[in-house]
Amino acid sequence: MDEALLKSWGNDAVATGLPRIHAAFPSPLPTPPASAHPTILIATANKPAFNAEERSRLLDAMLLLQQELHRRHLCPIWRLTGGLEIDLGVQNDTRSLRVCHRRSSRPHDPIHPRDRGHGRRSPHDADPPAPRAPLAAHPLGLAQRHSSCRRLGATVSSPSNVRPTFILQAVPLHTTPAHAHSCGQQRHCSTASSLQQKALIKPRAGTSRRQHSRLPHPTRPRLMCLLILLAGLNGRRVPRVSPPQVPAVTSLPARLPRLPGKKRVVNCVACDGSPVGGVMTWALRLARSFTSSNDLGYDVRTLVVVTRPGNLSGDFDVNPDGLTEVCALDPMSDPTERLEMLVESLRRMEPDIILPNYGDICHMAASRLTHEGVRTIAIAHSDEPYYRDLASTYSRWSATVAVSAACESWLAPLAKQHARPIHRIVYGVLHSPPTPGARSQLRPLKLCLYRAMVEIQKRISDFLLLIDALETRGVTYELHMIGDGHDMAAWTAKLAQRTLTHGLVRIHGRRDPAWVERFLPTMDISVLLSEFEGTSVTMLEAMGASVVPAVTRVRSGVDEWLTDGESGVVVPIGAVDEMADRLAALWHDRNAGGSLLSDMGRRAWERVRDTLSLDKRCQSTARL
């Protein structure tokens, strides 16, 4: 891939990996005796290059593979790195890969699930980066991380004098546990075995609870193709298997006719993981609001830029009003090719103005189109260094927007330097007046979290500590988790290890904004334990629904809208015990006939009722 990319730029390039492989395997290894029992070698790169999400996916696949091998009475050789052997609880062979190949007792048996096919390597590594099974006279099963295998046929090639290689697309995509998808399906978690009872795979003898807690998922189809192949390995030669024919994952939006008298604004939202998030909600509502206000003079559309196949699957409608287009990029294609596809997608939509938001590639594409007269509005959605880098690196924007005073404090000097306008525009939200008596006394305190389920920024592990603290205080509660993310599987596994006696947790999975609009008014408190924000859409939505926001005191957005003790609950970042004390006090007051909770919700609604209506936010945006 690197060689092809460099050549596409007009350079002379030579891939140097293969000579190093041939140096490590100067000749095929001798064939072991035919009577030896089949052995499978499972190896990962010496220096694996996966992040936390990819490591979690790889470990899930390894655990399923371990279960299936044990069921079929196959004993593999494990040569793992990055601590995977500790999580799996297996005996690791730390000798060189060449020695491990010699231990493989049949030339057609080794299978090599790899983290990325090859890791990030140093030129001085003794172990070459690419799979070596073909050169050891062994066919290879490659667990490919991506859903696309357009490059896979060129990644692993075997010389003509060795046995053929078979290539498999086997790594599963991240999914939410099947039993936690639907609203109303709840996990009472009275014992840790409840998760095991719902799982489709039972733990084998000797498997620790920690290992099994990572297996809430049914067997994935892509991993099954590897397991089915393993079932036929006992004493039989493996035929050549061609790479699976996978439909193209790329897509371009259709060409849109222009509306007479209206300039077009394209709001780009990059979908790198889950579509659930404040920016996606804001973008969909902005397009709807401009369409319903014909006098504003703009045709606002949303372009969802999907960077990984399958990210839009599940219960999330990105096109509820027919105003959204999708550009799907192949993660296995060259970076320049992905950029050109996005540029072409934007050209098809014929924008006058582009809002690239937080997507790095969206800013790249918008910068390309400035030469064609298209203007760009940079928006700082969060108070963090990443947005500062975007605004300074892609500095061809025509205007910029801050969603809070904290964001404006560092964005204003940059706007002044380039002599361009800056506006502070906070998200508009739906709001409905509180209904007297709608939330009765003597019932569980209903808490909710609606965001991407990730540790970075959202600190979802703190919600486990909050559950423990509420249990200790004897508070009767319901915690509703709405959304998904790459840290959700690990969070669910840790939840299953707890015994809940006073409350329950309901995991609703991925839900779109329309579903949340109907569900949110049934809650008492919306909890947010973030370490940084811009101005949280979740917080503002809760206020608009007269639901009490309970948040951490981040630098940006909170003090502008919340008064602690009057319109919400505000505690320092990481102060989980203090948050539990405040929530417990509200619960006890309501059970005693008090009105602290309802009064706080009413004041929160009054705070946003007039200032953050969708109509006013649209007018501010149209003026910009």
Coordinates of C-alpha atoms in Angstrom, one line a residue:
M1 CA 0.0 0.0 0.0
D2 CA 2.8 2.4 0.9
E3 CA 4.6 1.6 -2.4
A4 CA 1.4 2.2 -4.4
L5 CA 0.7 5.5 -2.6
L6 CA 4.2 6.9 -3.2
K7 CA 4.1 5.9 -6.9
S8 CA 0.7 7.6 -7.2
W9 CA 2.5 10.8 -6.3
G10 CA 5.0 10.3 -9.1
N11 CA 7.9 8.8 -7.1
D12 CA 10.0 5.8 -7.7
A13 CA 9.3 3.4 -4.7
V14 CA 10.4 -0.1 -3.7
A15 CA 8.7 -2.1 -1.0
T16 CA 11.5 -3.3 1.3
G17 CA 9.6 -5.7 3.6
L18 CA 9.8 -8.8 1.4
P19 CA 13.6 -9.0 1.3
R20 CA 13.7 -9.0 5.1
I21 CA 11.2 -11.8 5.2
H22 CA 13.3 -13.9 2.8
A23 CA 16.3 -13.3 5.0
A24 CA 14.5 -14.7 8.0
F25 CA 13.2 -17.7 6.0
P26 CA 16.0 -18.6 3.6
S27 CA 14.3 -21.9 2.7
P28 CA 11.0 -23.7 3.5
L29 CA 11.0 -25.5 6.8
P30 CA 11.1 -29.3 6.7
T31 CA 7.7 -31.1 6.6
P32 CA 7.0 -32.8 10.0
P33 CA 6.0 -36.5 10.1
A34 CA 2.5 -37.0 8.6
S35 CA 1.4 -38.9 11.7
A36 CA 1.8 -35.9 14.0
H37 CA -1.3 -34.5 15.6
P38 CA -2.5 -31.3 13.9
T39 CA -1.3 -28.1 15.6
I40 CA -2.4 -24.5 15.0
L41 CA -0.1 -21.6 15.6
I42 CA -1.8 -18.3 16.6
A43 CA 0.5 -15.3 16.5
T44 CA 0.3 -11.5 16.7
A45 CA 2.9 -8.9 15.7
N46 CA 6.0 -8.3 17.9
K47 CA 5.0 -4.7 18.2
P48 CA 1.2 -4.6 17.7
A49 CA -0.1 -1.2 16.5
F50 CA -3.7 -1.4 17.8
N51 CA -5.5 1.2 19.9
A52 CA -7.8 0.4 22.9
E53 CA -10.8 -0.2 20.6
E54 CA -8.9 -2.5 18.2
R55 CA -7.3 -4.4 21.1
S56 CA -10.8 -5.0 22.6
R57 CA -12.0 -6.4 19.2
L58 CA -9.0 -8.6 18.8
L59 CA -9.4 -10.0 22.3
D60 CA -13.1 -10.7 21.7
A61 CA -12.1 -12.6 18.6
M62 CA -9.3 -14.5 20.4
L63 CA -11.6 -15.5 23.2
L64 CA -14.2 -16.9 20.8
L65 CA -11.5 -18.7 18.9
Q66 CA -10.1 -20.2 22.2
Q67 CA -13.6 -21.5 23.1
E68 CA -14.1 -23.1 19.7
L69 CA -10.7 -24.7 19.6
H70 CA -11.2 -26.2 23.1
R71 CA -14.6 -27.6 22.0
R72 CA -13.0 -29.2 19.0
H73 CA -10.1 -30.6 21.2
L74 CA -7.5 -28.7 19.3
C75 CA -4.5 -27.4 21.3
P76 CA -2.9 -24.4 19.6
I77 CA 0.5 -22.8 20.1
W78 CA 0.0 -19.3 21.3
R79 CA 2.7 -16.7 20.4
L80 CA 1.0 -13.4 21.6
T81 CA 2.2 -10.0 22.4
G82 CA 0.9 -6.8 24.0
G83 CA -0.3 -8.7 27.1
L84 CA -3.0 -10.6 25.2
E85 CA -1.8 -13.9 26.8
I86 CA -2.5 -12.6 30.2
D87 CA -6.1 -11.6 29.3
L88 CA -6.6 -15.0 27.6
G89 CA -5.0 -17.0 30.5
V90 CA -2.9 -19.1 28.1
Q91 CA 0.7 -20.3 28.2
N92 CA 2.7 -18.1 25.8
D93 CA 5.6 -19.3 23.6
T94 CA 8.1 -16.5 23.5
R95 CA 10.6 -18.1 21.2
S96 CA 11.2 -16.8 17.6
L97 CA 8.5 -17.3 15.1
R98 CA 10.7 -19.6 13.1
V99 CA 11.0 -22.0 16.0
C100 CA 7.3 -21.8 16.6
H101 CA 6.7 -22.7 12.9
R102 CA 8.9 -25.8 13.4
R103 CA 6.7 -26.8 16.3
S104 CA 3.6 -26.7 14.1
S105 CA 3.3 -30.4 13.3
R106 CA 1.6 -30.2 9.9
P107 CA 2.4 -27.8 7.0
H108 CA -1.2 -27.0 6.4
D109 CA -2.4 -26.1 9.9
P110 CA -1.0 -22.8 11.2
I111 CA -3.6 -19.9 11.5
H112 CA -2.4 -16.4 12.2
P113 CA -5.0 -13.9 13.4
R114 CA -3.2 -10.6 13.3
D115 CA -4.0 -7.3 14.9
R116 CA -3.6 -5.3 11.7
G117 CA -1.9 -7.8 9.4
H118 CA 1.3 -6.2 10.5
G119 CA 2.3 -3.9 13.2
R120 CA 4.3 -0.6 13.3
R121 CA 7.9 -1.9 13.2
S122 CA 11.4 -0.7 13.5
P123 CA 13.9 -1.5 10.7
H124 CA 16.0 -3.3 13.3
D125 CA 13.3 -5.7 14.4
A126 CA 14.5 -9.3 14.2
D127 CA 10.9 -10.5 13.4
P128 CA 9.8 -9.3 9.9
P129 CA 6.5 -7.4 9.8
A130 CA 4.4 -9.4 7.3
P131 CA 3.0 -13.0 7.8
R132 CA 5.7 -15.6 7.3
A133 CA 3.6 -18.7 7.1
P134 CA 3.9 -19.1 3.3
L135 CA 7.7 -19.0 3.4
A136 CA 7.6 -21.7 6.1
A137 CA 5.6 -23.9 3.8
H138 CA 2.4 -23.3 5.8
P139 CA -0.8 -21.7 4.5
L140 CA -2.0 -18.7 6.4
G141 CA -5.4 -17.7 7.9
L142 CA -5.3 -13.9 8.2
A143 CA -7.8 -12.3 10.6
Q144 CA -8.3 -9.0 8.8
R145 CA -9.3 -6.0 10.9
H146 CA -11.3 -4.1 8.2
S147 CA -14.5 -5.0 6.6
S148 CA -13.0 -4.4 3.2
C149 CA -10.5 -6.8 1.7
R150 CA -9.8 -4.9 -1.5
R151 CA -6.1 -4.7 -0.5
L152 CA -5.9 -8.1 1.1
G153 CA -5.0 -10.1 -2.0
A154 CA -1.8 -8.0 -2.4
T155 CA -0.9 -7.9 1.2
V156 CA -0.1 -11.6 1.5
S157 CA 1.5 -13.4 -1.5
S158 CA 3.2 -16.8 -1.5
P159 CA 6.1 -17.9 -3.7
S160 CA 5.2 -20.6 -6.3
N161 CA 7.4 -23.2 -4.5
V162 CA 5.4 -23.2 -1.3
R163 CA 1.9 -24.2 -0.4
P164 CA -0.9 -21.8 -1.1
T165 CA -2.1 -19.2 1.3
F166 CA -5.7 -18.8 2.2
I167 CA -7.0 -15.4 3.4
L168 CA -10.0 -14.9 5.6
Q169 CA -11.9 -11.9 6.7
A170 CA -12.4 -12.9 10.2
V171 CA -12.3 -10.1 12.7
P172 CA -15.8 -9.1 14.0
L173 CA -17.1 -5.6 14.0
H174 CA -18.0 -4.2 17.4
T175 CA -21.7 -4.9 18.3
T176 CA -23.9 -4.3 21.2
P177 CA -25.0 -7.4 23.3
A178 CA -28.0 -8.8 21.6
H179 CA -30.0 -8.9 24.9
A180 CA -29.4 -5.2 25.5
H181 CA -30.7 -3.7 22.3
S182 CA -34.4 -3.1 22.9
C183 CA -36.0 -0.6 25.2
G184 CA -37.5 -2.2 28.2
Q185 CA -35.2 -5.2 28.3
Q186 CA -33.4 -4.8 31.6
R187 CA -30.6 -6.5 33.4
H188 CA -31.4 -6.8 37.1
C189 CA -27.8 -7.9 37.8
S190 CA -28.6 -9.6 41.0
T191 CA -25.8 -12.1 40.3
A192 CA -22.9 -12.1 37.9
S193 CA -24.3 -15.2 36.2
S194 CA -27.2 -13.3 34.6
L195 CA -24.9 -12.3 31.8
Q196 CA -23.8 -15.9 31.3
Q197 CA -27.4 -17.1 31.2
K198 CA -28.1 -14.7 28.3
A199 CA -24.9 -15.4 26.4
L200 CA -24.9 -17.9 23.6
I201 CA -21.5 -19.3 24.4
K202 CA -21.0 -21.1 27.7
P203 CA -17.6 -20.9 29.5
R204 CA -15.4 -23.9 29.3
A205 CA -14.0 -25.6 32.4
G206 CA -11.2 -23.6 33.8
T207 CA -12.2 -20.3 32.2
S208 CA -12.2 -17.5 34.7
R209 CA -15.2 -15.2 35.2
R210 CA -13.0 -12.3 34.0
Q211 CA -12.4 -14.0 30.7
H212 CA -16.0 -15.0 30.2
S213 CA -17.2 -11.5 31.1
R214 CA -15.9 -10.3 27.8
L215 CA -18.1 -12.7 25.9
P216 CA -21.6 -11.3 25.9
H217 CA -21.9 -11.4 22.1
P218 CA -23.3 -14.2 19.9
T219 CA -20.7 -15.7 17.5
R220 CA -20.0 -13.2 14.7
P221 CA -20.4 -14.4 11.1
R222 CA -17.0 -13.2 10.0
L223 CA -15.3 -15.1 12.8
M224 CA -17.3 -18.2 12.0
C225 CA -15.7 -18.5 8.5
L226 CA -12.4 -19.0 10.3
L227 CA -13.9 -21.5 12.8
I228 CA -15.6 -23.5 10.1
L229 CA -12.3 -23.8 8.3
L230 CA -10.7 -25.0 11.6
A231 CA -13.3 -27.7 11.9
G232 CA -12.0 -29.3 8.6
L233 CA -8.3 -29.2 9.5
N234 CA -8.0 -32.6 11.3
G235 CA -5.8 -34.7 9.0
R236 CA -7.0 -33.1 5.7
R237 CA -5.2 -30.9 3.2
V238 CA -6.7 -27.4 3.0
P239 CA -7.6 -26.3 -0.5
R240 CA -6.9 -22.8 -1.8
V241 CA -9.5 -20.4 -0.6
S242 CA -9.9 -17.2 -2.6
P243 CA -10.5 -13.9 -0.7
P244 CA -14.2 -13.4 -0.1
Q245 CA -16.0 -11.2 -2.6
V246 CA -17.1 -8.2 -0.5
P247 CA -19.3 -5.5 -2.0
A248 CA -17.7 -2.1 -2.3
V249 CA -18.1 -0.1 0.9
T250 CA -17.6 3.2 -0.8
S251 CA -20.6 5.4 -1.8
L252 CA -21.1 8.9 -3.1
P253 CA -24.2 11.0 -2.6
A254 CA -26.6 11.7 -5.5
R255 CA -26.4 15.0 -7.3
L256 CA -28.9 17.4 -5.7
P257 CA -30.9 19.9 -7.6
R258 CA -30.6 23.5 -6.4
L259 CA -33.5 25.2 -4.8
P260 CA -34.3 28.5 -6.5
G261 CA -33.2 31.5 -4.6
K262 CA -31.4 29.6 -1.8
K263 CA -27.7 29.1 -1.1
R264 CA -26.7 25.6 0.0
V265 CA -24.9 24.9 3.2
V266 CA -23.4 21.4 3.7
N267 CA -22.9 20.3 7.3
C268 CA -20.3 17.6 7.4
V269 CA -20.5 15.1 10.3
A270 CA -17.7 12.5 10.4
C271 CA -18.9 9.1 11.7
D272 CA -15.7 7.5 13.0
G273 CA -17.5 5.3 15.5
S274 CA -21.1 5.6 16.7
P275 CA -23.4 8.2 15.1
V276 CA -24.8 9.0 18.6
G277 CA -23.5 12.4 19.7
G278 CA -24.3 16.0 20.2
V279 CA -22.9 17.2 16.9
M280 CA -25.0 14.7 14.9
T281 CA -28.2 15.7 16.9
W282 CA -27.5 19.4 16.3
A283 CA -26.8 18.9 12.6
L284 CA -30.0 17.0 11.9
R285 CA -32.1 19.6 13.8
L286 CA -30.4 22.5 12.0
A287 CA -31.3 21.1 8.6
R288 CA -34.9 20.5 9.7
S289 CA -35.3 23.9 11.2
F290 CA -34.0 25.7 8.1
T291 CA -36.3 23.7 5.9
S292 CA -39.3 24.7 8.0
S293 CA -38.2 28.4 7.9
N294 CA -38.4 29.2 4.2
D295 CA -37.7 32.9 4.8
L296 CA -34.1 32.3 6.0
G297 CA -32.8 31.8 2.5
Y298 CA -30.6 28.7 2.9
D299 CA -30.9 25.1 1.9
V300 CA -29.1 23.2 4.8
R301 CA -28.1 19.6 4.2
T302 CA -26.2 17.1 6.3
L303 CA -23.4 15.0 4.8
V304 CA -22.5 12.0 7.0
V305 CA -18.9 10.9 6.3
V306 CA -18.6 7.2 7.3
T307 CA -15.0 6.2 7.8
R308 CA -15.7 2.6 8.8
P309 CA -18.2 0.3 7.2
G310 CA -21.2 -0.6 9.3
N311 CA -21.0 2.5 11.6
L312 CA -24.6 3.5 10.6
S313 CA -26.1 0.1 11.4
G314 CA -28.6 -0.2 14.3
D315 CA -31.5 1.9 15.6
F316 CA -30.3 5.3 14.4
D317 CA -31.9 7.2 11.6
V318 CA -29.5 9.7 10.1
N319 CA -32.1 10.8 7.4
P320 CA -35.4 11.4 9.3
D321 CA -36.3 14.4 7.1
G322 CA -34.8 13.4 3.7
L323 CA -32.1 16.1 4.2
T324 CA -29.1 13.8 4.8
E325 CA -26.6 12.3 2.3
V326 CA -23.9 9.7 3.1
C327 CA -20.4 9.4 1.8
A328 CA -18.8 6.1 2.8
L329 CA -15.0 5.8 2.6
D330 CA -13.1 2.6 2.4
P331 CA -10.7 2.4 5.3
M332 CA -8.3 0.2 3.3
S333 CA -8.0 2.7 0.4
D334 CA -5.1 5.2 0.1
P335 CA -5.5 8.4 2.1
T336 CA -5.4 10.5 -1.1
E337 CA -8.2 8.3 -2.6
R338 CA -10.4 8.8 0.5
L339 CA -9.8 12.6 0.3
E340 CA -10.7 12.7 -3.4
M341 CA -13.9 10.8 -2.8
L342 CA -15.0 13.2 -0.1
V343 CA -14.1 16.2 -2.3
E344 CA -16.2 14.6 -5.1
S345 CA -19.1 14.0 -2.7
L346 CA -19.1 17.7 -1.7
R347 CA -18.9 18.8 -5.3
R348 CA -22.0 16.7 -6.1
M349 CA -23.9 18.6 -3.4
E350 CA -22.8 22.0 -4.8
P351 CA -22.2 23.8 -1.6
D352 CA -21.8 27.5 -1.1
I353 CA -20.8 27.1 2.5
I354 CA -19.3 24.1 4.3
L355 CA -19.3 23.4 8.0
P356 CA -16.6 20.7 8.5
N357 CA -17.1 20.4 12.2
Y358 CA -14.6 18.0 14.0
G359 CA -13.6 15.8 11.0
D360 CA -9.9 16.3 10.0
I361 CA -10.6 14.9 6.6
C362 CA -13.7 17.2 6.3
H363 CA -11.5 20.2 6.9
M364 CA -9.0 19.0 4.3
A365 CA -11.8 18.6 1.7
A366 CA -13.3 22.0 2.6
S367 CA -9.9 23.6 2.2
R368 CA -9.6 22.1 -1.3
L369 CA -12.9 23.7 -2.3
T370 CA -12.0 27.2 -1.2
H371 CA -10.2 27.5 -4.6
E372 CA -13.6 27.0 -6.2
G373 CA -15.2 29.8 -4.2
V374 CA -16.7 27.7 -1.5
R375 CA -16.6 29.3 2.0
T376 CA -16.0 27.4 5.2
I377 CA -17.2 28.1 8.8
A378 CA -15.1 26.5 11.5
I379 CA -16.9 25.5 14.6
A380 CA -15.3 24.8 18.0
H381 CA -17.6 22.3 19.5
S382 CA -15.4 21.5 22.5
D383 CA -12.9 23.2 24.7
E384 CA -9.9 21.0 24.0
P385 CA -6.6 21.2 22.1
Y386 CA -7.9 19.2 19.2
Y387 CA -10.3 22.0 18.1
R388 CA -7.5 24.6 18.5
D389 CA -5.3 22.5 16.2
L390 CA -8.1 22.2 13.6
A391 CA -8.8 26.0 13.6
S392 CA -5.1 26.9 13.2
T393 CA -4.0 24.1 10.8
Y394 CA -6.9 24.6 8.3
S395 CA -7.0 28.3 8.5
R396 CA -8.8 29.1 5.2
W397 CA -12.1 29.4 6.9
S398 CA -14.2 32.5 6.3
A399 CA -15.8 32.7 9.7
T400 CA -15.8 30.8 13.0
V401 CA -18.3 29.9 15.7
A402 CA -17.7 29.2 19.4
V403 CA -20.3 27.3 21.4
S404 CA -19.3 28.8 24.8
A405 CA -17.4 31.7 26.3
A406 CA -14.4 29.3 27.1
C407 CA -14.1 28.3 23.4
E408 CA -14.5 31.9 22.4
S409 CA -11.6 33.0 24.6
W410 CA -9.0 31.0 22.6
L411 CA -10.8 31.3 19.2
A412 CA -11.2 35.1 19.2
P413 CA -7.4 35.9 18.9
L414 CA -7.1 33.5 15.9
A415 CA -10.1 35.2 14.2
K416 CA -8.6 38.6 14.9
Q417 CA -5.3 37.5 13.5
H418 CA -7.0 36.6 10.2
A419 CA -9.5 39.5 10.3
R420 CA -12.5 37.2 10.1
P421 CA -15.8 37.3 12.0
I422 CA -16.4 35.2 15.1
H423 CA -19.9 34.5 16.6
R424 CA -20.9 32.7 19.7
I425 CA -23.9 30.5 18.9
V426 CA -25.1 27.9 21.4
Y427 CA -27.1 24.9 20.2
G428 CA -30.8 25.3 20.0
V429 CA -32.9 22.6 21.8
L430 CA -36.5 21.5 21.9
H431 CA -38.3 22.5 25.1
S432 CA -41.6 21.6 26.7
P433 CA -43.1 23.0 29.9
P434 CA -43.0 20.8 33.0
T435 CA -46.2 18.8 33.7
P436 CA -47.3 19.1 37.3
G437 CA -47.5 15.7 39.0
A438 CA -46.0 13.9 36.0
R439 CA -43.2 12.4 38.2
S440 CA -44.8 10.7 41.1
Q441 CA -43.3 10.2 44.5
L442 CA -42.2 6.9 46.0
R443 CA -40.6 5.4 42.9
P444 CA -37.1 4.8 41.7
L445 CA -35.0 7.8 40.9
K446 CA -34.7 7.7 37.1
L447 CA -31.2 8.6 35.8
C448 CA -30.0 8.6 32.2
L449 CA -26.9 9.1 30.1
Y450 CA -27.3 9.8 26.4
R451 CA -24.0 10.1 24.7
A452 CA -21.2 8.1 23.1
M453 CA -20.1 5.4 25.6
V454 CA -16.4 6.2 25.7
E455 CA -13.9 6.6 28.5
I456 CA -12.0 9.6 27.0
Q457 CA -14.0 12.7 27.7
K458 CA -17.2 11.0 29.0
R459 CA -15.5 9.0 31.8
I460 CA -18.1 6.2 31.6
S461 CA -16.2 4.2 34.2
D462 CA -17.2 6.8 36.8
F463 CA -20.8 5.6 36.2
L464 CA -19.8 2.2 37.7
L465 CA -18.5 4.1 40.8
L466 CA -21.7 6.1 40.9
I467 CA -23.7 2.8 40.9
D468 CA -21.7 1.5 43.8
A469 CA -22.2 4.8 45.7
L470 CA -25.9 4.8 45.2
E471 CA -26.1 1.1 46.3
T472 CA -24.2 2.0 49.5
R473 CA -26.6 4.8 50.2
G474 CA -29.7 2.6 49.7
V475 CA -31.1 4.8 46.9
T476 CA -33.7 3.1 44.7
Y477 CA -32.8 4.0 41.2
E478 CA -32.9 3.2 37.5
L479 CA -29.9 4.1 35.3
H480 CA -30.7 4.2 31.6
M481 CA -27.7 4.1 29.2
I482 CA -28.6 5.4 25.7
G483 CA -25.9 5.2 23.1
D484 CA -22.9 3.0 22.2
G485 CA -19.2 3.2 21.8
H486 CA -16.1 1.1 21.8
D487 CA -15.8 1.1 25.6
M488 CA -19.3 -0.1 26.2
A489 CA -18.5 -3.9 26.0
A490 CA -15.9 -3.6 28.7
W491 CA -18.2 -1.4 30.8
T492 CA -21.0 -4.0 30.5
A493 CA -18.7 -6.8 31.5
K494 CA -17.7 -4.9 34.7
L495 CA -21.3 -4.2 35.4
A496 CA -22.1 -7.9 35.3
Q497 CA -19.6 -8.5 38.1
R498 CA -21.7 -6.4 40.5
T499 CA -24.6 -7.4 42.6
L500 CA -27.3 -4.7 42.5
T501 CA -29.9 -4.8 45.3
H502 CA -31.4 -1.3 45.2
G503 CA -31.4 -0.5 41.5
L504 CA -31.2 -1.7 37.9
V505 CA -29.4 -0.7 34.8
R506 CA -31.2 -0.6 31.4
I507 CA -29.0 -0.5 28.3
H508 CA -31.0 0.8 25.3
G509 CA -28.2 0.8 22.8
R510 CA -28.0 3.1 19.8
R511 CA -31.0 5.4 19.5
D512 CA -31.7 8.4 17.2
P513 CA -32.7 11.9 18.4
A514 CA -36.4 11.4 17.7
W515 CA -36.5 8.4 20.1
V516 CA -34.6 10.4 22.8
E517 CA -37.0 13.3 22.4
R518 CA -39.9 11.0 23.4
F519 CA -38.0 9.2 26.1
L520 CA -36.2 12.0 27.9
P521 CA -39.2 13.7 29.6
T522 CA -39.9 10.4 31.5
M523 CA -36.5 10.8 33.3
D524 CA -35.8 12.7 36.6
I525 CA -32.1 13.5 36.2
S526 CA -29.6 13.5 33.2
V527 CA -26.1 12.7 34.5
L528 CA -22.9 13.8 32.7
L529 CA -19.5 13.0 34.3
S530 CA -17.3 14.4 31.6
E531 CA -13.8 15.8 31.9
F532 CA -14.3 18.4 29.2
E533 CA -17.1 19.7 27.0
G534 CA -18.0 22.7 24.8
T535 CA -21.6 23.3 25.8
S536 CA -23.1 19.9 26.2
V537 CA -26.1 19.2 24.0
T538 CA -27.2 16.5 26.5
M539 CA -27.3 19.1 29.3
L540 CA -29.3 21.6 27.3
E541 CA -31.7 18.9 26.0
A542 CA -32.4 17.8 29.6
M543 CA -33.1 21.4 30.6
G544 CA -35.5 21.8 27.7
A545 CA -37.4 18.8 28.9
S546 CA -37.4 20.0 32.6
V547 CA -35.1 17.2 33.5
V548 CA -32.5 18.1 36.2
P549 CA -29.0 18.1 34.7
A550 CA -26.4 16.7 37.1
V551 CA -22.9 17.4 35.6
T552 CA -19.3 17.9 36.4
R553 CA -17.8 21.4 36.6
V554 CA -16.0 21.5 33.3
R555 CA -14.5 24.8 32.2
S556 CA -16.7 25.3 29.2
G557 CA -20.5 25.7 29.0
V558 CA -21.7 24.8 32.5
D559 CA -21.5 28.0 34.5
E560 CA -23.1 29.9 31.6
W561 CA -26.3 27.9 31.9
L562 CA -26.5 26.2 35.3
T563 CA -26.7 27.5 38.8
D564 CA -25.7 24.8 41.2
G565 CA -28.6 23.9 43.6
E566 CA -31.1 26.0 41.6
S567 CA -31.3 24.7 38.1
G568 CA -29.0 21.7 38.4
V569 CA -26.4 19.7 40.3
V570 CA -22.8 20.6 39.7
V571 CA -19.8 18.8 41.3
P572 CA -16.0 18.7 40.6
I573 CA -14.7 16.4 38.0
G574 CA -14.2 12.9 39.5
A575 CA -16.2 13.7 42.7
V576 CA -18.5 10.6 42.4
D577 CA -19.3 10.4 46.1
E578 CA -20.4 14.0 46.2
M579 CA -22.6 13.4 43.2
A580 CA -24.1 10.3 44.9
D581 CA -24.8 12.4 48.0
R582 CA -26.6 15.1 46.0
L583 CA -28.7 12.6 44.1
A584 CA -29.6 10.7 47.3
A585 CA -30.7 14.0 48.9
L586 CA -33.0 14.7 46.1
W587 CA -34.4 11.2 46.2
H588 CA -35.0 11.4 50.0
D589 CA -36.7 14.9 49.7
R590 CA -39.1 13.6 47.1
N591 CA -40.0 10.6 49.1
A592 CA -40.7 12.9 52.0
G593 CA -43.1 14.9 50.0
G594 CA -40.7 17.7 49.1
S595 CA -40.4 19.5 45.7
L596 CA -36.7 20.1 45.4
L597 CA -36.4 17.9 42.3
S598 CA -39.5 19.3 40.5
D599 CA -38.6 22.9 41.3
M600 CA -35.0 22.4 40.0
G601 CA -36.4 20.9 36.8
R602 CA -38.8 23.8 36.3
R603 CA -36.0 26.4 36.8
A604 CA -33.8 24.6 34.3
W605 CA -36.6 24.7 31.7
E606 CA -37.1 28.4 32.4
R607 CA -33.4 29.1 31.8
V608 CA -33.4 27.8 28.2
R609 CA -37.1 28.5 27.3
D610 CA -36.6 31.8 25.7
T611 CA -32.8 31.9 24.9
L612 CA -32.2 28.6 23.2
S613 CA -35.2 28.0 21.0
L614 CA -34.4 26.4 17.7
D615 CA -35.9 29.3 15.8
K616 CA -33.6 31.8 17.5
R617 CA -30.5 29.7 16.9
C618 CA -31.4 29.3 13.2
Q619 CA -31.8 33.1 12.9
S620 CA -28.3 33.6 14.5
T621 CA -26.8 31.1 12.1
A622 CA -28.5 32.6 9.1
R623 CA -27.1 36.1 10.1
L624 CA -23.6 34.6 10.2

